[in-house]
């Protein structure tokens, strides 16, 4: 997932990807820990917590890999 960098945009993009996870897929989010776009990290962290998902931060913080627990 490589979309907008605003909090609400990322939350909406993730919500639209829920079916991927329901079908045992994986969401790979780009730009997880950008200092100039903290909304990306906040949205991903909230999404994983709110939906009881597993998030692995990979490639030196660049990507968040989201999967079912």
Coordinates of N, CA, C and O in Angstrom, one line a residue:
X1 N 0.9 -1.2 0.0 CA 0.0 0.0 0.0 C 0.9 1.2 0.0 O 1.7 1.4 0.9
X2 N 0.8 2.0 -1.0 CA 1.6 3.2 -1.1 C 0.7 4.3 -1.7 O 0.6 4.5 -2.8
X3 N 0.0 5.0 -0.7 CA -0.9 6.0 -1.1 C -0.6 7.3 -0.5 O 0.6 7.7 -0.5
X4 N -1.6 8.0 0.0 CA -1.3 9.3 0.6 C -0.6 9.2 1.9 O -0.5 8.1 2.4
X5 N -0.2 10.3 2.4 CA 0.6 10.3 3.7 C -0.2 11.0 4.8 O 0.4 11.2 5.9
X6 N -1.4 11.4 4.6 CA -2.2 12.0 5.6 C -2.9 10.9 6.4 O -3.3 9.9 5.9
X7 N -3.1 11.1 7.7 CA -3.7 10.2 8.6 C -5.0 9.6 8.1 O -5.2 8.4 8.0
X8 N -6.0 10.4 7.8 CA -7.3 10.0 7.3 C -7.2 9.2 6.0 O -8.0 8.2 5.8
X9 N -6.3 9.6 5.1 CA -6.2 8.9 3.9 C -5.7 7.5 4.1 O -6.2 6.5 3.5
X10 N -4.7 7.4 5.0 CA -4.1 6.0 5.3 C -5.1 5.2 6.0 O -5.3 4.0 5.6
X11 N -5.9 5.7 6.9 CA -6.9 4.9 7.6 C -7.9 4.4 6.6 O -8.3 3.2 6.7
X12 N -8.3 5.2 5.7 CA -9.3 4.8 4.7 C -8.7 3.8 3.7 O -9.4 2.8 3.4
X13 N -7.5 3.9 3.3 CA -6.9 3.0 2.4 C -6.8 1.6 3.1 O -7.1 0.6 2.5
X14 N -6.4 1.6 4.4 CA -6.3 0.3 5.2 C -7.7 -0.3 5.3 O -7.8 -1.5 5.2
X15 N -8.7 0.5 5.6 CA -10.0 -0.1 5.7 C -10.5 -0.7 4.5 O -11.1 -1.8 4.5
X16 N -10.1 -0.2 3.3 CA -10.5 -0.7 2.0 C -9.7 -2.1 1.8 O -10.1 -2.8 0.9
X17 N -8.7 -2.3 2.5 CA -7.9 -3.5 2.3 C -8.2 -4.7 3.3 O -7.6 -5.7 3.3
X18 N -9.2 -4.5 4.1 CA -9.6 -5.5 5.1 C -9.9 -6.8 4.5 O -9.6 -7.9 5.0
X19 N -10.5 -6.9 3.3 CA -10.8 -8.1 2.6 C -9.6 -8.9 2.3 O -9.6 -10.1 2.3
X20 N -8.5 -8.2 2.0 CA -7.2 -8.9 1.7 C -6.8 -9.7 3.0 O -6.5 -10.9 2.9
X21 N -6.9 -9.1 4.1 CA -6.6 -9.8 5.4 C -7.5 -11.0 5.7 O -7.1 -12.0 6.1
X22 N -8.8 -10.7 5.4 CA -9.8 -11.8 5.7 C -9.6 -13.0 4.9 O -10.0 -14.1 5.2
X23 N -9.0 -12.8 3.7 CA -8.6 -13.9 2.8 C -7.2 -14.4 3.0 O -6.6 -15.0 2.1
X24 N -6.7 -14.2 4.2 CA -5.3 -14.6 4.6 C -4.2 -14.0 3.8 O -3.1 -14.6 3.7
X25 N -4.5 -12.8 3.3 CA -3.5 -12.1 2.6 C -2.6 -11.2 3.5 O -2.8 -11.2 4.8
X26 N -1.7 -10.4 3.0 CA -0.8 -9.6 3.7 C -0.9 -8.2 3.1 O -1.0 -8.0 1.9
X27 N -0.9 -7.2 3.9 CA -0.8 -5.8 3.5 C 0.6 -5.3 3.8 O 1.1 -5.4 4.9
X28 N 1.3 -4.8 2.8 CA 2.6 -4.2 3.0 C 2.5 -2.7 2.8 O 2.2 -2.2 1.7
X29 N 2.7 -2.0 3.9 CA 2.6 -0.5 3.8 C 3.9 0.2 3.7 O 4.8 -0.1 4.5
X30 N 4.1 1.0 2.7 CA 5.3 1.8 2.5 C 5.3 3.1 3.4 O 4.2 3.5 3.8
X31 N 6.5 3.6 3.6 CA 6.7 4.9 4.3 C 6.1 4.9 5.8 O 5.6 5.8 6.2
X32 N 6.3 3.7 6.5 CA 5.8 3.6 7.8 C 6.3 4.7 8.8 O 5.5 5.3 9.5
X33 N 7.6 4.9 8.8 CA 8.1 5.8 9.8 C 8.8 7.0 9.2 O 9.9 7.4 9.6
X34 N 8.0 7.8 8.4 CA 8.5 9.0 7.9 C 8.4 10.1 8.9 O 7.3 10.3 9.4
X35 N 9.5 10.8 9.2 CA 9.4 11.9 10.1 C 8.5 13.0 9.7 O 7.9 13.7 10.5
X36 N 8.4 13.3 8.4 CA 7.6 14.4 7.9 C 6.1 14.0 7.7 O 5.3 14.8 7.3
X37 N 5.8 12.7 7.9 CA 4.4 12.2 7.8 C 4.0 11.3 8.9 O 3.8 10.1 8.7
X38 N 3.9 11.8 10.1 CA 3.7 10.9 11.3 C 2.3 10.3 11.2 O 2.0 9.3 11.9
X39 N 1.4 10.8 10.4 CA 0.0 10.2 10.3 C 0.0 8.8 9.7 O -0.8 8.0 10.0
X40 N 1.0 8.5 8.9 CA 1.1 7.1 8.4 C 1.3 6.1 9.5 O 0.6 5.2 9.6
X41 N 2.3 6.3 10.3 CA 2.6 5.4 11.4 C 1.4 5.4 12.4 O 1.0 4.3 12.8
X42 N 0.9 6.5 12.7 CA -0.3 6.5 13.7 C -1.5 5.7 13.1 O -2.1 4.9 13.8
X43 N -1.8 5.9 11.8 CA -2.9 5.2 11.2 C -2.7 3.7 11.2 O -3.6 2.9 11.5
X44 N -1.5 3.3 10.8 CA -1.2 1.9 10.8 C -1.2 1.2 12.2 O -1.8 0.2 12.4
X45 N -0.6 1.9 13.1 CA -0.6 1.4 14.5 C -2.0 1.3 15.1 O -2.4 0.2 15.7
X46 N -2.9 2.3 14.8 CA -4.3 2.2 15.3 C -5.0 1.1 14.6 O -5.8 0.4 15.2
X47 N -4.8 1.0 13.3 CA -5.5 0.0 12.5 C -5.2 -1.4 13.0 O -6.1 -2.2 13.1
X48 N -4.0 -1.7 13.2 CA -3.6 -3.0 13.7 C -4.1 -3.3 15.1 O -4.6 -4.4 15.3
X49 N -4.1 -2.3 15.9 CA -4.6 -2.5 17.3 C -6.1 -2.7 17.3 O -6.7 -3.6 17.9
X50 N -6.8 -1.8 16.6 CA -8.3 -1.9 16.5 C -8.8 -3.1 15.9 O -10.0 -3.5 16.2
X51 N -8.1 -3.8 15.0 CA -8.5 -5.0 14.3 C -7.8 -6.2 14.8 O -7.9 -7.3 14.1
X52 N -7.1 -6.1 15.9 CA -6.4 -7.3 16.4 C -5.5 -8.0 15.4 O -5.6 -9.2 15.2
X53 N -4.7 -7.2 14.7 CA -3.8 -7.7 13.7 C -2.3 -7.7 14.2 O -2.0 -7.0 15.1
X54 N -1.5 -8.4 13.4 CA -0.1 -8.4 13.7 C 0.6 -7.5 12.7 O 0.4 -7.5 11.5
X55 N 1.5 -6.6 13.2 CA 2.3 -5.7 12.4 C 3.8 -6.0 12.6 O 4.2 -5.9 13.8
X56 N 4.5 -6.2 11.6 CA 6.0 -6.3 11.7 C 6.6 -5.2 10.9 O 6.2 -4.9 9.8
X57 N 7.5 -4.5 11.6 CA 8.2 -3.4 10.9 C 9.5 -3.9 10.3 O 10.3 -4.5 11.0
X58 N 9.6 -3.7 9.0 CA 10.8 -4.3 8.3 C 11.5 -3.2 7.5 O 11.0 -2.1 7.3
X59 N 12.7 -3.6 7.0 CA 13.5 -2.7 6.2 C 13.8 -1.4 6.9 O 13.6 -0.3 6.3
X60 N 14.3 -1.5 8.1 CA 14.7 -0.3 8.8 C 13.6 0.7 9.0 O 13.8 1.9 8.9
X61 N 12.4 0.2 9.2 CA 11.3 1.1 9.5 C 10.6 1.6 8.3 O 9.6 2.4 8.4
X62 N 11.0 1.2 7.1 CA 10.3 1.7 5.9 C 9.0 1.1 5.7 O 8.0 1.7 5.2
X63 N 8.8 -0.2 6.0 CA 7.6 -0.9 5.7 C 6.9 -1.5 6.9 O 7.7 -1.9 7.9
X64 N 5.6 -1.5 6.9 CA 4.9 -2.3 8.0 C 4.2 -3.4 7.2 O 3.4 -3.2 6.3
X65 N 4.4 -4.6 7.7 CA 3.8 -5.8 7.1 C 2.6 -6.2 8.1 O 2.9 -6.5 9.2
X66 N 1.4 -6.1 7.6 CA 0.2 -6.4 8.4 C -0.4 -7.7 8.0 O -0.7 -8.0 6.8
X67 N -0.7 -8.6 9.0 CA -1.3 -9.9 8.8 C -2.2 -10.2 9.9 O -2.2 -9.6 11.0
X68 N -3.0 -11.3 9.8 CA -3.8 -11.8 10.9 C -2.8 -12.4 11.9 O -1.8 -12.8 11.6
X69 N -3.3 -12.3 13.2 CA -2.5 -13.0 14.2 C -2.6 -14.5 14.2 O -3.5 -15.0 13.7

